[in-house]
Amino acid sequence: MSDALQKGRGVIKTLNPDLETILSERYDGIVPDMAETLIEWAYGRQYAREGVDLKTRQLCTVAALTALGGGTAPQLKINIEHAMAAGASEVEIAEVIWQMALYAGMPAAINGLNAAQEVFAA
Amino acid sequence: MSDALQKGRGVIKTLNPDLETILSERYDGIVPDMAETLIEWAYGRQYAREGVDLKTRQLCTVAALTALGGGTAPQLKINIEHAMAAGASEVEIAEVIWQMALYAGMPAAINGLNAAQEVFAA
Amino acid sequence: MSDALQKGRGVIKTLNPDLETILSERYDGIVPDMAETLIEWAYGRQYAREGVDLKTRQLCTVAALTALGGGTAPQLKINIEHAMAAGASEVEIAEVIWQMALYAGMPAAINGLNAAQEVFAA
Amino acid sequence: MSDALQKGRGVIKTLNPDLETILSERYDGIVPDMAETLIEWAYGRQYAREGVDLKTRQLCTVAALTALGGGTAPQLKINIEHAMAAGASEVEIAEVIWQMALYAGMPAAINGLNAAQEVFAA
Amino acid sequence: MSDALQKGRGVIKTLNPDLETILSERYDGIVPDMAETLIEWAYGRQYAREGVDLKTRQLCTVAALTALGGGTAPQLKINIEHAMAAGASEVEIAEVIWQMALYAGMPAAINGLNAAQEVFAA
Amino acid sequence: MSDALQKGRGVIKTLNPDLETILSERYDGIVPDMAETLIEWAYGRQYAREGVDLKTRQLCTVAALTALGGGTAPQLKINIEHAMAAGASEVEIAEVIWQMALYAGMPAAINGLNAAQEVFAA
């Protein structure tokens, strides 16, 4: 097990403890090692880095996935949950989503708010 | 003058005092009121909002403009400067840019780092 | 109330009289003033401008939302309705959508036609 | 009938014999000649070209539609079927989709894998 | 010569008489028939269609290319020229570009205005 | 050193032996371990996978970067070079780029051909 994989598993414990199992059951059948690769790369090599706290990282992710548009709604919802697990409030999440109207347009921001409402209601 | 325009001019004083003048000289000739509209909407109606501090808002913008890709490099550079004016360090900026490799791919993240290096060197 | 907000409410009377109420009920809870901001910015500061008639503006919006791709389908459908309220025919709408195959590819154009068919059938 | 249209009909016989009829019934009502135009342009002017075999062309299309993101899911699924009709295996398809995580980010790649799983299960 | 190619050459006579020659000299060496294919598809199969006048079609294209972002600047500039050849004024062009701030964000709109200024100044 | 990093360095030996050094000198100063992370993730965890040969993988990358648009031109050029190092001919590269006109529109395909011409001329 690489150091990065180990670190990634540590980060996931805070944000979403079942993530690796869920990914593994869903995707390793058609892409061997997909779950392990994602945990190593996304959480071990990125979120585990120093310099920016986890909550700010997750708010940036929520902003970016909103800006990238409606096709990323499933991933946006998961990252809204991760942002809340990292300490972000509903207000903070809604605010950074709405701000994206400036950079990616109204449709992207509105689709982002719709995703947030679904997560907040659940 | 609307309340939002007044608030927007207040925010700009911190981030980039000459912005309205620069925009006005450059764009009002072909789009009357462009500068005023942008300050009102972007800074009066968005950045002036409560709930998230200005530095976090600017880091989210840097992340999103990186994710949106190389065509937004001029705006990314201006917002990196605004992020620094709002208190973000070079490390924080580079980190949220690099994180975007996860959500928008390596080319977007690398183009973002290139933009940051140009701003940091200036 | 700013001049722009007042103008925006005037434009909306033609295109979609209930829009501000719908937006307010849906979004003001998580983003205070969202509806007012959208009407001011989108309809007061943009659609209310001189120089291009409302029907042409709406056809340009339909074209652009088609080009931006499937994630904007909900907003595309609303703007197809607005285009019709501004005097555009079904033929005009279908034509500018199909033309987008040139600039954004076949999938975007076909997704746009699907959205148009849903609106025309309703 | 143009040469390109004739060639396009030849290519479609291998990949998806009913495609022109399906498109014609669905779209020619609102966009006259849409089906014929698509077959001529996409299959007669592009896929019928020499220099790259049909299977490689289809794998490139699967990669690109994955990278373009979730809004193109319907077209991605059809092109996964076309890739299989051109001789690509499930492994080859899943691999080029997953590779797109590098260039378009994790959400695009995961949405692509979801589309592939739906096609493989059908 | 297909009917569509013939029609496309007719449209180009109005918009940009040298276009096929320019494309042929630049691209037919690496993509045989590229110029002919583009004229047939873009101008014979799309712009030659009935239902929407050429000026409105070109304004829709200018809007869409603006919305698609800075990477399409070269094509945006050519289509701004085509829009003017089809009868659009500088005001009309600047207005539909600026309107895109609503749907694709400020950076896309500002990059579009920059492209327009370059064309207007030439 | 993780297994993936070791494998990634093996792949890079074929495609672009100086890549890790170039990245390290350019980016490790602002993003510690950037070069190592990229080699591990992109080449060790993706290109080193079985199931699809390196040349086909690179052609898929060229197609996808073309489809993603002009902002990725620097990365597209590097991957055109990698595709040639993996055995792809100029014809194959030009063909898959041009094919992208179908899925991402003419501007993306033309920008891709421009990038290819620059690489072929060098």
XYZ file of C-alpha atoms in Angstrom:
732
model
C 0.000 0.000 0.000
C 1.456 3.353 -1.045
C 1.793 6.194 1.448
C -0.679 8.210 -0.594
C -3.281 5.450 -0.425
C -2.859 5.258 3.342
C -3.218 9.020 3.713
C -6.250 9.012 1.440
C -7.949 6.399 3.581
C -7.326 8.648 6.575
C -9.033 11.616 4.939
C -11.993 9.533 3.834
C -12.586 8.413 7.415
C -13.616 12.003 8.193
C -15.514 12.802 5.037
C -17.220 9.592 3.947
C -16.078 6.331 5.604
C -17.888 4.014 3.181
C -16.666 5.681 -0.016
C -13.978 3.167 -0.976
C -16.311 0.202 -0.443
C -19.095 1.840 -2.463
C -16.771 2.656 -5.347
C -15.160 -0.764 -5.254
C -18.467 -2.617 -5.436
C -19.735 -0.406 -8.200
C -16.719 0.068 -10.478
C -13.881 -2.394 -9.799
C -15.665 -5.021 -11.887
C -15.195 -3.048 -15.093
C -12.137 -1.014 -14.063
C -9.892 -3.096 -11.767
C -8.404 -1.004 -8.913
C -10.631 1.980 -9.706
C -11.600 2.545 -6.056
C -8.060 2.281 -4.754
C -6.780 4.590 -7.495
C -9.403 7.215 -6.751
C -8.737 7.182 -2.992
C -4.985 7.385 -3.561
C -5.168 10.195 -6.110
C -8.094 12.300 -4.893
C -7.766 11.973 -1.143
C -4.151 10.865 -0.623
C -2.506 13.102 -3.202
C -4.885 16.069 -3.067
C -7.144 16.518 -0.016
C -4.406 15.231 2.316
C -2.091 18.074 1.269
C -1.156 20.837 3.694
C -1.649 24.572 3.153
C -5.461 24.761 2.963
C -7.914 23.335 5.504
C -10.353 20.622 4.508
C -13.447 22.818 4.793
C -12.047 25.462 2.445
C -10.948 22.745 0.001
C -14.474 21.329 -0.014
C -16.078 24.749 -0.531
C -13.768 25.277 -3.514
C -14.840 21.904 -4.887
C -18.515 22.781 -4.458
C -17.911 26.056 -6.307
C -16.023 24.369 -9.141
C -18.507 21.530 -9.637
C -21.288 24.116 -9.765
C -19.377 26.082 -12.386
C -18.748 22.959 -14.458
C -22.477 22.588 -14.890
C -25.418 20.270 -14.524
C -23.769 17.096 -15.788
C -21.790 16.879 -12.567
C -24.833 16.991 -10.276
C -24.239 13.532 -8.740
C -20.672 14.478 -7.793
C -21.772 17.922 -6.625
C -24.253 16.371 -4.197
C -21.625 14.021 -2.763
C -19.221 16.921 -2.321
C -21.882 19.047 -0.632
C -22.174 16.208 1.879
C -18.387 16.094 2.224
C -18.326 19.889 2.734
C -20.819 19.517 5.571
C -18.758 16.673 7.048
C -15.768 19.042 6.937
C -17.685 21.687 8.884
C -19.332 23.908 6.263
C -22.809 25.265 7.016
C -25.779 25.241 4.630
C -25.429 29.015 4.306
C -21.780 28.806 3.294
C -22.568 26.144 0.709
C -25.523 28.026 -0.790
C -23.490 31.244 -0.928
C -20.542 29.844 -2.870
C -22.919 28.095 -5.257
C -24.873 31.272 -5.949
C -21.645 33.220 -6.455
C -20.907 30.991 -9.446
C -23.617 32.837 -11.400
C -20.897 35.423 -11.982
C -18.426 33.079 -13.607
C -20.462 30.283 -15.142
C -23.848 31.904 -15.629
C -27.289 31.674 -14.090
C -28.157 28.156 -15.307
C -25.109 26.618 -13.639
C -25.799 28.479 -10.377
C -29.480 27.539 -10.354
C -28.708 23.885 -11.072
C -26.231 24.032 -8.191
C -28.849 25.448 -5.830
C -31.244 22.684 -6.869
C -28.617 20.076 -5.983
C -27.978 21.753 -2.624
C -31.689 21.801 -1.805
C -31.920 18.081 -2.483
C -29.010 17.395 -0.112
C -30.281 19.755 2.598
C -33.743 18.165 2.438
C -32.385 14.620 2.803
C -27.338 55.040 -7.540
C -28.778 51.723 -6.334
C -27.821 50.303 -2.933
C -26.167 47.371 -4.681
C -23.972 49.654 -6.781
C -22.911 51.533 -3.654
C -22.085 48.298 -1.841
C -20.191 47.008 -4.874
C -18.036 50.128 -4.954
C -17.238 49.515 -1.288
C -16.028 45.969 -1.967
C -13.943 47.064 -4.929
C -12.119 49.596 -2.753
C -10.530 46.641 -0.946
C -9.940 44.346 -3.891
C -9.108 46.560 -6.846
C -9.809 50.310 -6.511
C -9.322 51.125 -10.196
C -11.533 48.361 -11.561
C -14.612 50.437 -12.393
C -12.537 53.079 -14.193
C -10.624 50.471 -16.183
C -13.809 48.690 -17.248
C -15.547 51.948 -18.059
C -12.772 53.203 -20.299
C -12.478 49.897 -22.053
C -16.077 48.767 -22.500
C -18.641 51.507 -21.945
C -18.070 52.763 -25.491
C -19.551 49.637 -27.031
C -21.763 48.557 -24.121
C -23.111 51.641 -22.301
C -23.179 51.175 -18.503
C -21.162 47.961 -18.688
C -18.810 48.977 -15.864
C -21.584 50.115 -13.550
C -23.589 46.957 -14.248
C -20.644 44.694 -13.521
C -19.798 46.451 -10.230
C -23.437 46.387 -9.133
C -24.001 42.742 -10.021
C -20.643 41.126 -9.265
C -19.521 43.102 -6.244
C -22.733 44.662 -4.896
C -25.036 41.683 -5.370
C -22.516 38.880 -4.875
C -19.218 39.612 -3.101
C -20.922 42.042 -0.698
C -23.186 39.282 0.622
C -22.840 37.972 4.157
C -22.235 34.370 5.179
C -18.804 33.759 3.644
C -15.701 35.912 4.104
C -14.110 37.649 1.139
C -10.955 35.524 1.132
C -12.896 32.262 0.963
C -15.112 33.709 -1.776
C -12.036 34.627 -3.795
C -10.437 31.198 -3.334
C -13.667 29.627 -4.603
C -13.535 31.931 -7.619
C -9.929 30.985 -8.326
C -10.887 27.312 -8.127
C -13.880 27.741 -10.425
C -12.067 29.808 -13.046
C -9.324 27.191 -13.100
C -11.900 24.456 -13.608
C -13.593 26.391 -16.413
C -10.377 26.176 -18.400
C -7.746 28.118 -20.259
C -10.053 30.543 -22.037
C -10.637 32.358 -18.761
C -6.938 32.973 -18.042
C -7.230 36.804 -18.086
C -10.027 36.707 -15.525
C -8.247 34.047 -13.487
C -5.186 36.276 -13.179
C -7.262 39.251 -12.027
C -9.007 37.089 -9.463
C -5.708 35.689 -8.195
C -4.735 39.312 -7.538
C -8.087 39.910 -5.836
C -7.575 36.770 -3.723
C -4.232 38.110 -2.569
C -5.805 41.508 -1.826
C -8.358 39.635 0.291
C -5.586 37.945 2.291
C -4.895 34.655 0.521
C -1.286 33.438 0.377
C 0.505 32.116 -2.713
C 0.427 28.653 -1.179
C -3.335 28.738 -0.665
C -3.884 29.889 -4.239
C -1.578 27.273 -5.761
C -3.177 24.532 -3.663
C -6.779 25.204 -4.704
C -5.696 25.485 -8.338
C -3.864 22.161 -8.249
C -6.841 20.507 -6.522
C -8.886 21.234 -9.635
C -6.992 18.466 -11.465
C -9.467 16.167 -9.726
C -12.585 17.769 -11.115
C -11.579 19.392 -14.389
C -8.524 17.389 -15.387
C -4.791 17.964 -15.582
C -4.795 20.487 -18.450
C -7.091 22.890 -16.595
C -5.022 22.606 -13.413
C -1.717 23.097 -15.230
C -3.054 26.119 -17.131
C -4.194 27.494 -13.790
C -0.743 27.027 -12.257
C 0.783 28.804 -15.254
C -1.527 31.774 -14.670
C -0.637 31.840 -10.976
C 3.088 31.789 -11.727
C 2.674 34.797 -14.010
C 0.862 36.725 -11.271
C 3.304 35.704 -8.536
C 6.267 36.732 -10.711
C 4.822 40.176 -11.446
C -36.255 49.607 -5.562
C -33.507 50.283 -8.112
C -34.360 51.483 -11.610
C -32.969 48.255 -13.004
C -35.242 46.140 -10.811
C -38.235 48.185 -11.948
C -37.272 47.774 -15.605
C -36.684 44.065 -15.123
C -40.156 43.629 -13.664
C -41.499 45.366 -16.765
C -39.775 42.924 -19.111
C -40.906 39.922 -17.113
C -44.533 41.039 -17.447
C -44.254 40.214 -21.153
C -42.170 37.081 -20.960
C -43.207 35.289 -17.799
C -45.310 37.233 -15.245
C -44.955 34.686 -12.427
C -41.187 34.287 -12.663
C -40.199 36.443 -9.680
C -42.752 34.766 -7.415
C -41.659 31.293 -8.503
C -37.984 32.080 -7.944
C -38.671 33.772 -4.619
C -40.627 30.837 -3.235
C -38.061 28.363 -4.406
C -34.741 30.041 -3.677
C -35.000 33.035 -1.334
C -35.032 30.671 1.653
C -31.454 29.574 1.054
C -30.223 32.646 -0.864
C -31.942 35.774 0.481
C -32.865 38.234 -2.314
C -32.036 35.712 -5.041
C -35.239 36.406 -6.996
C -34.879 40.171 -6.821
C -31.215 39.963 -7.834
C -31.977 37.760 -10.819
C -34.787 39.999 -12.078
C -32.660 43.119 -11.645
C -29.587 41.676 -13.339
C -31.037 39.443 -16.039
C -34.113 41.397 -17.064
C -33.404 44.945 -15.834
C -29.747 45.140 -16.770
C -29.751 42.879 -19.827
C -33.066 42.147 -21.598
C -34.303 45.712 -20.979
C -31.387 47.152 -22.948
C -31.938 48.878 -26.266
C -30.305 47.980 -29.586
C -31.706 44.470 -30.121
C -35.374 43.467 -30.011
C -36.607 41.004 -27.408
C -37.339 38.216 -29.900
C -33.813 38.283 -31.326
C -32.363 38.375 -27.814
C -34.370 35.300 -26.887
C -33.354 33.411 -30.038
C -29.712 34.153 -29.185
C -30.307 32.802 -25.693
C -31.899 29.627 -27.070
C -28.887 29.166 -29.365
C -26.387 29.734 -26.565
C -28.101 27.468 -24.037
C -28.207 24.744 -26.691
C -24.504 25.190 -27.342
C -23.700 25.058 -23.627
C -25.070 21.526 -23.542
C -27.483 19.195 -21.867
C -26.927 20.328 -18.297
C -28.821 23.522 -19.029
C -31.967 21.768 -20.313
C -34.281 23.201 -17.609
C -33.185 26.754 -18.424
C -33.313 26.067 -22.162
C -36.951 24.999 -21.878
C -37.902 28.130 -19.942
C -36.152 30.291 -22.510
C -37.873 28.514 -25.385
C -41.134 29.520 -23.696
C -39.838 33.076 -23.301
C -38.818 33.117 -26.988
C -42.354 32.135 -27.953
C -43.770 34.816 -25.630
C -41.502 37.308 -27.435
C -42.939 36.261 -30.819
C -40.651 33.508 -32.099
C -42.227 30.633 -34.020
C -41.551 26.941 -33.468
C -39.724 26.861 -36.799
C -37.409 29.707 -35.821
C -36.613 28.037 -32.518
C -35.934 24.623 -34.051
C -33.735 26.183 -36.739
C -31.410 28.070 -34.406
C -31.124 25.007 -32.190
C -30.187 22.752 -35.103
C -27.659 25.303 -36.355
C -25.732 24.805 -33.119
C -24.576 21.400 -34.426
C -21.968 23.444 -36.292
C -20.466 25.097 -33.255
C -21.115 22.765 -30.347
C -21.526 19.402 -32.068
C -24.352 17.011 -32.784
C -25.050 15.915 -29.187
C -25.702 19.483 -28.024
C -27.973 20.157 -31.005
C -29.917 16.933 -30.571
C -30.372 17.527 -26.837
C -31.641 21.009 -27.744
C -34.162 19.597 -30.203
C -35.363 17.165 -27.542
C -35.952 20.074 -25.157
C -37.831 22.003 -27.856
C -40.060 19.034 -28.626
C -40.992 18.769 -24.963
C -41.956 22.441 -24.851
C -43.848 22.339 -28.158
C -45.793 19.274 -27.032
C -46.827 20.858 -23.723
C -28.460 11.582 -53.502
C -24.944 12.886 -52.840
C -21.969 10.522 -52.772
C -21.432 11.360 -49.123
C -24.999 10.407 -48.229
C -24.577 7.090 -50.027
C -21.304 6.389 -48.236
C -22.845 7.360 -44.907
C -25.683 4.880 -45.430
C -23.051 2.220 -46.055
C -21.305 2.909 -42.765
C -24.558 2.937 -40.838
C -25.415 -0.527 -42.149
C -22.548 -1.853 -40.015
C -22.997 0.310 -36.951
C -26.718 0.874 -36.559
C -28.975 -0.042 -39.521
C -32.091 1.670 -38.147
C -30.451 4.973 -37.271
C -31.672 7.023 -40.237
C -35.260 5.844 -39.799
C -35.215 6.564 -36.063
C -33.814 10.059 -36.576
C -36.197 10.785 -39.432
C -39.278 9.812 -37.449
C -38.147 11.761 -34.436
C -36.709 14.966 -35.890
C -37.620 15.557 -39.532
C -40.979 16.986 -38.455
C -39.387 19.998 -36.817
C -36.133 20.074 -38.811
C -36.785 18.914 -42.404
C -33.951 16.707 -43.750
C -32.310 16.435 -40.333
C -31.798 12.660 -40.621
C -30.375 12.807 -44.122
C -28.065 15.675 -43.164
C -26.754 13.851 -40.124
C -26.067 10.631 -42.052
C -24.343 12.551 -44.849
C -22.198 14.650 -42.547
C -21.423 12.310 -39.669
C -21.144 8.985 -41.447
C -20.530 9.927 -45.096
C -18.133 12.797 -44.531
C -16.471 11.589 -41.320
C -16.688 7.906 -40.387
C -16.398 6.838 -44.043
C -12.989 8.504 -44.332
C -9.834 6.458 -44.771
C -6.749 6.535 -42.536
C -8.218 5.256 -39.272
C -10.254 2.082 -38.796
C -13.850 2.261 -37.604
C -13.163 0.694 -34.203
C -10.460 3.227 -33.344
C -12.698 6.062 -34.548
C -15.476 4.841 -32.261
C -13.155 4.505 -29.264
C -12.034 8.103 -29.853
C -15.673 9.170 -29.937
C -16.406 7.338 -26.688
C -13.409 9.072 -25.084
C -14.439 12.501 -26.342
C -18.099 12.205 -25.347
C -16.985 11.121 -21.890
C -14.700 14.133 -21.641
C -17.474 16.481 -22.784
C -19.446 15.485 -19.697
C -22.743 14.192 -18.441
C -25.011 16.185 -20.709
C -24.018 13.968 -23.616
C -24.957 10.703 -21.885
C -27.621 9.715 -24.457
C -25.151 10.120 -27.313
C -22.392 8.420 -25.334
C -24.570 5.347 -24.856
C -25.392 5.140 -28.564
C -21.720 5.463 -29.441
C -20.759 2.768 -26.945
C -23.142 0.512 -28.856
C -21.590 1.632 -32.143
C -18.109 0.950 -30.721
C -19.178 -2.590 -29.862
C -20.687 -3.019 -33.351
C -17.300 -1.927 -34.719
C -15.514 -4.622 -32.703
C -14.526 -2.946 -29.428
C -14.698 -5.040 -26.249
C -16.252 -3.959 -22.954
C -12.765 -3.755 -21.466
C -11.516 -1.435 -24.194
C -14.520 0.830 -23.766
C -14.259 0.985 -19.977
C -10.526 1.671 -20.181
C -10.746 4.667 -22.521
C -13.599 6.093 -20.455
C -11.646 5.779 -17.210
C -8.581 7.349 -18.835
C -10.606 10.520 -19.319
C -10.331 11.206 -15.576
C -6.917 12.601 -16.483
C -8.156 15.178 -18.934
C -11.706 16.006 -17.920
C -11.729 15.096 -14.236
C -13.236 12.383 -12.080
C -16.905 13.394 -12.455
C -16.797 13.092 -16.246
C -15.066 9.710 -16.064
C -17.464 8.356 -13.444
C -20.503 9.540 -15.406
C -18.999 7.802 -18.444
C -18.564 4.544 -16.527
C -22.177 4.773 -15.381
C -23.300 5.112 -19.008
C -21.154 2.141 -20.022
C -22.585 -0.025 -17.244
C -26.107 0.752 -18.437
C -25.211 -0.288 -21.998
C -23.333 -3.426 -20.911
C -26.250 -4.488 -18.693
C -28.811 -4.092 -21.499
C -20.980 18.406 -56.777
C -23.804 17.830 -54.306
C -26.741 20.247 -54.111
C -25.703 21.167 -50.588
C -22.189 22.076 -51.680
C -23.616 24.269 -54.442
C -25.976 26.003 -52.020
C -23.164 26.464 -49.505
C -21.004 28.157 -52.117
C -23.909 30.518 -52.780
C -24.170 31.529 -49.133
C -20.437 32.038 -48.837
C -20.511 34.471 -51.759
C -22.414 36.866 -49.505
C -20.600 36.257 -46.262
C -16.985 35.567 -47.130
C -16.156 34.857 -50.791
C -12.604 33.627 -50.136
C -13.464 31.238 -47.332
C -13.299 27.975 -49.302
C -9.953 28.897 -50.860
C -8.473 29.909 -47.505
C -9.627 26.693 -45.830
C -8.476 24.568 -48.743
C -4.970 26.014 -48.771
C -4.644 25.713 -45.036
C -6.226 22.358 -44.238
C -6.752 20.121 -47.291
C -3.118 19.010 -47.100
C -3.655 17.197 -43.809
C -7.402 16.554 -44.122
C -8.309 15.944 -47.792
C -11.644 17.560 -48.749
C -11.834 19.504 -45.463
C -12.780 22.784 -47.171
C -15.437 21.230 -49.389
C -16.903 19.324 -46.457
C -17.092 22.419 -44.290
C -18.778 24.503 -47.009
C -21.268 21.723 -47.752
C -22.143 21.059 -44.118
C -21.948 24.501 -42.528
C -23.210 26.706 -45.324
C -25.107 24.303 -47.619
C -26.810 22.229 -44.953
C -27.212 24.875 -42.254
C -26.989 28.570 -43.214
C -28.788 27.922 -46.515
C -31.861 26.629 -44.697
C -35.113 28.560 -44.733
C -37.060 29.783 -41.705
C -34.560 32.224 -40.194
C -32.814 35.084 -42.017
C -29.039 35.112 -42.358
C -28.497 38.081 -40.047
C -30.397 36.455 -37.178
C -28.547 33.178 -37.767
C -25.231 35.008 -37.538
C -26.215 36.855 -34.354
C -27.143 33.496 -32.813
C -23.737 32.148 -33.822
C -21.975 35.156 -32.285
C -23.920 34.604 -29.062
C -23.146 30.881 -28.978
C -19.437 31.237 -29.727
C -19.212 33.842 -26.974
C -20.922 31.479 -24.560
C -18.607 28.614 -25.516
C -15.693 30.666 -24.234
C -12.305 32.080 -25.036
C -10.889 29.092 -26.899
C -13.160 29.860 -29.828
C -11.944 33.461 -30.251
C -10.599 32.954 -33.805
C -13.939 31.564 -34.967
C -15.852 34.209 -33.052
C -13.976 36.959 -34.872
C -14.675 35.419 -38.280
C -18.348 35.099 -37.405
C -18.513 38.701 -36.195
C -17.279 39.633 -39.674
C -19.881 37.338 -41.227
C -22.582 38.908 -39.050
C -21.612 42.347 -40.331
C -21.618 41.046 -43.914
C -25.150 39.785 -43.236
C -26.251 43.247 -42.083
C -25.735 43.313 -38.325
C -24.525 46.551 -36.726
C -21.721 46.880 -34.198
C -24.317 47.702 -31.551
C -26.306 44.536 -32.241
C -23.168 42.426 -32.075
C -21.915 43.987 -28.833
C -25.352 43.628 -27.243
C -25.785 39.909 -27.901
C -22.230 39.282 -26.721
C -22.773 41.168 -23.470
C -26.067 39.341 -22.894
C -24.107 36.096 -22.672
C -22.841 37.185 -19.233
C -26.189 35.862 -18.031
C -25.776 32.354 -19.365
C -22.049 31.733 -19.549
C -20.676 34.178 -16.979
C -18.698 37.394 -17.026
C -15.394 35.963 -18.309
C -17.001 34.565 -21.466
C -18.837 37.844 -22.121
C -15.757 39.976 -21.545
C -13.626 37.760 -23.791
C -16.348 38.126 -26.422
C -16.303 41.916 -26.151
C -12.524 41.858 -26.541
C -12.876 39.863 -29.752
C -15.519 42.282 -31.050
C -13.329 45.288 -30.316
C -10.504 43.740 -32.303
C -12.793 43.193 -35.289
C -14.383 46.639 -35.062
C -10.947 48.288 -34.884
C -9.655 46.440 -37.956
C 8.443 4.860 -4.242
C 4.989 3.432 -4.932
C 4.503 0.727 -7.570
C 2.390 3.137 -9.591
C 5.132 5.764 -9.629
C 7.614 3.151 -10.812
C 5.281 1.989 -13.575
C 4.584 5.579 -14.588
C 8.287 6.259 -14.965
C 8.491 3.217 -17.233
C 5.760 4.528 -19.529
C 7.299 7.973 -19.675
C 10.581 6.490 -20.861
C 8.823 5.609 -24.116
C 6.693 8.704 -24.539
C 8.696 11.607 -23.183
C 11.794 10.780 -21.084
C 12.319 14.334 -19.781
C 8.732 14.941 -18.689
C 9.192 14.421 -14.942
C 12.247 16.689 -14.835
C 10.499 19.417 -16.821
C 7.431 19.314 -14.595
C 9.515 19.198 -11.433
C 11.576 22.244 -12.362
C 8.527 24.190 -13.418
C 5.921 23.330 -10.791
C 7.377 21.659 -7.677
C 8.329 25.083 -6.306
C 4.721 26.141 -5.897
C 3.147 22.673 -5.608
C 5.541 20.310 -3.800
C 5.522 16.780 -5.335
C 3.481 17.919 -8.337
C 5.706 16.134 -10.868
C 5.814 12.874 -8.926
C 2.057 12.962 -8.397
C 1.356 13.536 -12.060
C 3.653 10.697 -13.197
C 2.152 8.330 -10.627
C -1.451 9.185 -11.447
C -1.384 9.840 -15.188
C 1.204 7.338 -16.351
C 1.380 4.794 -13.519
C -2.308 4.543 -12.757
C -3.710 5.208 -16.239
C -1.434 4.754 -19.276
C 0.287 1.742 -17.676
C -3.015 -0.141 -17.503
C -3.645 -3.210 -19.653
C -6.495 -3.709 -22.101
C -5.763 -0.945 -24.623
C -2.444 -0.341 -26.390
C -0.535 2.887 -25.869
C -1.101 4.204 -29.396
C -4.875 3.855 -29.143
C -4.836 5.454 -25.697
C -2.925 8.426 -27.095
C -5.269 8.814 -30.068
C -8.198 8.867 -27.635
C -6.430 11.557 -25.641
C -5.812 13.628 -28.771
C -9.500 13.321 -29.656
C -10.648 14.289 -26.171
C -8.315 17.267 -25.793
C -9.507 18.506 -29.184
C -13.111 18.173 -28.074
C -12.422 20.013 -24.816
C -11.454 23.065 -26.823
C -8.801 25.669 -27.456
C -7.808 26.299 -23.848
C -6.069 22.924 -23.777
C -3.858 23.618 -26.811
C -0.552 23.316 -24.894
C -1.542 19.908 -23.554
C -2.940 18.850 -26.935
C 0.412 19.576 -28.596
C 2.325 17.555 -26.010
C -0.077 14.651 -26.445
C 0.221 14.809 -30.238
C 3.953 14.334 -29.698
C 3.265 11.466 -27.302
C 0.904 9.904 -29.858
C 3.664 10.005 -32.461
C 6.119 8.521 -29.955
C 3.588 5.711 -29.436
C 3.481 5.006 -33.181
C 0.621 7.117 -34.543
C 1.060 8.696 -37.977
C 0.287 12.305 -38.887
C -2.690 11.071 -40.900
C -4.159 9.178 -37.959
C -3.752 12.195 -35.708
C -5.304 14.638 -38.189
C -8.207 12.261 -38.822
C -9.250 11.831 -35.199
C -8.950 15.576 -34.646
C -11.143 16.391 -37.628
C -13.704 13.790 -36.531
C -14.274 15.850 -33.389
C -16.152 18.419 -35.496
C -19.078 16.011 -35.092
C -19.123 16.032 -31.323
C -17.617 19.329 -30.260
C -18.229 21.519 -33.285
C -16.143 23.080 -36.028
C -14.210 25.578 -33.875
C -12.824 22.851 -31.612
C -11.836 20.702 -34.608
C -10.188 23.598 -36.434
C -8.265 24.667 -33.332
C -7.133 21.051 -33.010
C -5.902 20.981 -36.613
C -3.996 24.213 -35.999
C -2.256 22.617 -33.014
C -1.406 19.528 -35.079
C 0.064 21.633 -37.878
C 2.317 23.405 -35.396
C 3.586 20.077 -34.067
C 4.023 18.539 -37.520
C 5.959 21.603 -38.709
C 8.343 21.529 -35.753
